[in-house]
One Martini backbone bead per residue (centre of mass of N, CA, C, O) as a GRO file, in nm:
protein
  162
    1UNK     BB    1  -0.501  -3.841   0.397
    2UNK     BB    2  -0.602  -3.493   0.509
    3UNK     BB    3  -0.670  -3.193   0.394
    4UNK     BB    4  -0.946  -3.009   0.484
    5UNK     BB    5  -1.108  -3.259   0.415
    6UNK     BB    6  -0.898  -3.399   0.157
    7UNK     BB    7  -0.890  -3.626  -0.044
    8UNK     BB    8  -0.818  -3.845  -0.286
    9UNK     BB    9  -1.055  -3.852  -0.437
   10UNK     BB   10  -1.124  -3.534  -0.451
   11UNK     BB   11  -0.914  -3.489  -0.622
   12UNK     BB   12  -0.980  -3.644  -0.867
   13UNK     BB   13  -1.287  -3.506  -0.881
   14UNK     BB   14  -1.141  -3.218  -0.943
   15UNK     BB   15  -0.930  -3.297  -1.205
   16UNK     BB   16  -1.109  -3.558  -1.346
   17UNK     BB   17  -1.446  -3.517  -1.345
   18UNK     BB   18  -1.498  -3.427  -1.638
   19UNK     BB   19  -1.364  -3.665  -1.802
   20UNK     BB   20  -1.554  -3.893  -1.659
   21UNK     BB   21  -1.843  -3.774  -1.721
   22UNK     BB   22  -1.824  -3.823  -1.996
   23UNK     BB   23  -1.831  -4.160  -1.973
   24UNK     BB   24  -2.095  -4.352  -2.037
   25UNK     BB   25  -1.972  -4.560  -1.923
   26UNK     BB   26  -1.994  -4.692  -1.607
   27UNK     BB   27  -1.804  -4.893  -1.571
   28UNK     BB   28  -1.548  -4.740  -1.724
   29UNK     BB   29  -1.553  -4.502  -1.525
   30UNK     BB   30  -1.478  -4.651  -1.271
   31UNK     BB   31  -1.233  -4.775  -1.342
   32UNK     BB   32  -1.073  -4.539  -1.431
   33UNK     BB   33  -1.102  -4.424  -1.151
   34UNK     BB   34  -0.970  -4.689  -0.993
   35UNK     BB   35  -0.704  -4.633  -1.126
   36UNK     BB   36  -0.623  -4.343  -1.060
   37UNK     BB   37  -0.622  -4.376  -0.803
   38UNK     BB   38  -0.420  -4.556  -0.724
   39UNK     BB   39  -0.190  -4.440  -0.886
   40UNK     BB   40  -0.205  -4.160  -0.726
   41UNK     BB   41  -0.207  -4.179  -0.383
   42UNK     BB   42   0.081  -4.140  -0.316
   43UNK     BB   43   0.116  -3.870  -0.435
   44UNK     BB   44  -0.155  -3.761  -0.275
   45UNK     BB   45  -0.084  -3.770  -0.034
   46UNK     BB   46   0.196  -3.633   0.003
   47UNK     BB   47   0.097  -3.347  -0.096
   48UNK     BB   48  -0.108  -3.358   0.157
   49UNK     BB   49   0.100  -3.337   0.366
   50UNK     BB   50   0.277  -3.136   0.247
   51UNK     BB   51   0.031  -2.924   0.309
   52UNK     BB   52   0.019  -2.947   0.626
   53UNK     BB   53   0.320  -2.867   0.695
   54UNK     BB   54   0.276  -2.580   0.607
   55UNK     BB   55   0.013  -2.476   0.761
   56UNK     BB   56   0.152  -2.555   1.050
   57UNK     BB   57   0.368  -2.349   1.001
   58UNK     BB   58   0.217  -2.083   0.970
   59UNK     BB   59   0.044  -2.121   1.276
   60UNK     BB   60   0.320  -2.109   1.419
   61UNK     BB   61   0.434  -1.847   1.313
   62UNK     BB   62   0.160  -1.672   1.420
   63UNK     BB   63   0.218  -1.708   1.688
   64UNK     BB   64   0.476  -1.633   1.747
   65UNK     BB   65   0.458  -1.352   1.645
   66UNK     BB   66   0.250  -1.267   1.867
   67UNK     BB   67   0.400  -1.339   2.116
   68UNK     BB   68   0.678  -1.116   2.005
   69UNK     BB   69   0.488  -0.869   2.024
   70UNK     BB   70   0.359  -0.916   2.318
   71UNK     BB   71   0.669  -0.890   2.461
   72UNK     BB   72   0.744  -0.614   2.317
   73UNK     BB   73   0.532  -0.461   2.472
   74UNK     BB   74   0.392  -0.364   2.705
   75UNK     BB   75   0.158  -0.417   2.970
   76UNK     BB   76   0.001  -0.254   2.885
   77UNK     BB   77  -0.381  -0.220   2.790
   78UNK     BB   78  -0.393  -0.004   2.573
   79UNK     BB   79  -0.604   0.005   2.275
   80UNK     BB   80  -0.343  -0.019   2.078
   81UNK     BB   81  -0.179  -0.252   2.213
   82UNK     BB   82  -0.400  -0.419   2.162
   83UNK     BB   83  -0.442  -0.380   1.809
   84UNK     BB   84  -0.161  -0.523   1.775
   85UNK     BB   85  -0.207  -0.759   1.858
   86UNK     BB   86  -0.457  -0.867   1.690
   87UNK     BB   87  -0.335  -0.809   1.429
   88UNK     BB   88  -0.121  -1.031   1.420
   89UNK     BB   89  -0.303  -1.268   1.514
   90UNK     BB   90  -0.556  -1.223   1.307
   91UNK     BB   91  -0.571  -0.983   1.063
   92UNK     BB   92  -0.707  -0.748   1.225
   93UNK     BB   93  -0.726  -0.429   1.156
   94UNK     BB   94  -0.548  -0.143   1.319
   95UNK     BB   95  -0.291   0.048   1.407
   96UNK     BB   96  -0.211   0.370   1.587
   97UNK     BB   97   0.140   0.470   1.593
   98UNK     BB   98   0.108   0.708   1.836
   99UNK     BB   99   0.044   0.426   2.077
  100UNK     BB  100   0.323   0.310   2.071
  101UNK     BB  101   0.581   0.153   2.143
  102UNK     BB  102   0.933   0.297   2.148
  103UNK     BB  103   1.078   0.047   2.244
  104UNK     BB  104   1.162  -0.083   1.957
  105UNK     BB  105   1.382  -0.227   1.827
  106UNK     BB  106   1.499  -0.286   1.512
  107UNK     BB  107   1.584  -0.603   1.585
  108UNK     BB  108   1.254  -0.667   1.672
  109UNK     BB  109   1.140  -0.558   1.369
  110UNK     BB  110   1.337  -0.753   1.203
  111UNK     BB  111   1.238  -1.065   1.298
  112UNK     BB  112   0.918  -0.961   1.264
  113UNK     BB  113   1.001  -0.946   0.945
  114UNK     BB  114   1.119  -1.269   0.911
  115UNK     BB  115   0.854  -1.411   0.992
  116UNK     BB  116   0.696  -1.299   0.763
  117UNK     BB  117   0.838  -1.391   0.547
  118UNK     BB  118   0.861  -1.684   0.561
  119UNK     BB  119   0.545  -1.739   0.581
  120UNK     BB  120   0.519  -1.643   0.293
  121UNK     BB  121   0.669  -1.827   0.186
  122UNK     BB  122   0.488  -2.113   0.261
  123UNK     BB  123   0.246  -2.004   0.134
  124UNK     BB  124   0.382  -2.054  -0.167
  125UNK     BB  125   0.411  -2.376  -0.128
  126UNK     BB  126   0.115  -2.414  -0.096
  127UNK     BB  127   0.007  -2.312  -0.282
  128UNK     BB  128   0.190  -2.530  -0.502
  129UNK     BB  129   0.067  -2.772  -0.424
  130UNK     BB  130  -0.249  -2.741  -0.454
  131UNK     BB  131  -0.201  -2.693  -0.754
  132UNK     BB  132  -0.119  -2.969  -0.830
  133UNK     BB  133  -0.349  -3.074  -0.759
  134UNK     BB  134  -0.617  -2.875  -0.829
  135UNK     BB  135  -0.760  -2.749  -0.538
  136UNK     BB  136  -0.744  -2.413  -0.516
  137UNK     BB  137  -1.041  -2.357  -0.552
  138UNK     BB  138  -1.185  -2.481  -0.335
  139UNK     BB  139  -1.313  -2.361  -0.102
  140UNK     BB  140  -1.176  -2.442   0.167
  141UNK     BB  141  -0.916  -2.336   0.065
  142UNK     BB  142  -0.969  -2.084  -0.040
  143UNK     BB  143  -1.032  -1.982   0.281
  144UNK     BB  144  -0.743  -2.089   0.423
  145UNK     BB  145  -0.546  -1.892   0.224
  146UNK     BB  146  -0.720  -1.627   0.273
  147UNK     BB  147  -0.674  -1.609   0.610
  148UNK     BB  148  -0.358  -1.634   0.572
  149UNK     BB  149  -0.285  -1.376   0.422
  150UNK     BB  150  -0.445  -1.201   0.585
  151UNK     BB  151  -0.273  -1.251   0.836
  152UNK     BB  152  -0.020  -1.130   0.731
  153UNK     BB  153  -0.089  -0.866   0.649
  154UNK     BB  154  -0.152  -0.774   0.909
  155UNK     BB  155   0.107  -0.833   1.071
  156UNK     BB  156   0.286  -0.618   0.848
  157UNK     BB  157   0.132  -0.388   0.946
  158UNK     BB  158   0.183  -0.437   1.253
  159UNK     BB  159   0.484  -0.360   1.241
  160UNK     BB  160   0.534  -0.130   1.085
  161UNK     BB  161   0.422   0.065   1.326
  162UNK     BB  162   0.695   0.018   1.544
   0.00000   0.00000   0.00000
């Protein structure tokens, strides 16, 4: 299992790479990274595994949101109202609420207030993920929590303007 492209090996290296580097004997340094392996591979797949689930539940859960924001919204497709399905779907922008549908019921904005709440408990549970495992500062990983962020706070901000 890989998630991000990080698998069982780069987490043992990222978690344990200082103190088997310290291990001046090449031989014993491997034996131990080979136990190190094997011991943790279980539990390091599952967690793998399970920030897979957790990031995959973000990206449906942000598609969503974009999908019922854009059909909250009228078909016209004057610029505030492009601006407002962009920054939804992409956490990119900002849009002008003076230009907004004002028909969008209380329930129908407090429905994705509740999908971004969701998302964001989501996004929490993946961060505790990651950081069991030790990997939460790798770019890749790191660049992947800060664009779902991202994209969080964009939608949030674009809900609230409705």
């Amino acid at each position: 299992m890989a998630f991000l492209g990080i698998d069982v090996a780069e987490c043992i290296d990222v978690k344990y790479g200082d103190s088997l580097s310290a291990i001046e004997d090449s031989v014993s340094r491997d034996r131990l990274k080979s136990i190190l392996t094997e011991a943790s591979r279980d539990f390091i797949n599952r967690k793998l595994s399970e920030a897979q689930v957790y990031y995959d539940q973000i990206q449906e859960g942000l598609k969503s949101l974009s999908q019922s924001a854009s059909s909250m919204l009228t078909m016209s497709t004057t610029p505030t109202n492009t601006a407002l399905v962009v920054a939804v779907s992409t956490g990119a922008g900002t849009a002008d609420a003076s230009g907004l549908v004002s028909g969008v019921k209380s329930s129908q904005k407090s429905s994705l207030s509740g999908g971004v709440s969701t998302c964001v408990s989501l996004l929490s549970s993946l961060t505790g993920v990651l950081s069991d495992l030790g990997i939460q500062e790798l770019p890749a990983v790191k660049s992947g929590l800060d664009t779902l962020s991202e994209s969080l706070e964009g939608a949030r901000v674009a809900i609230s303007l409705l």
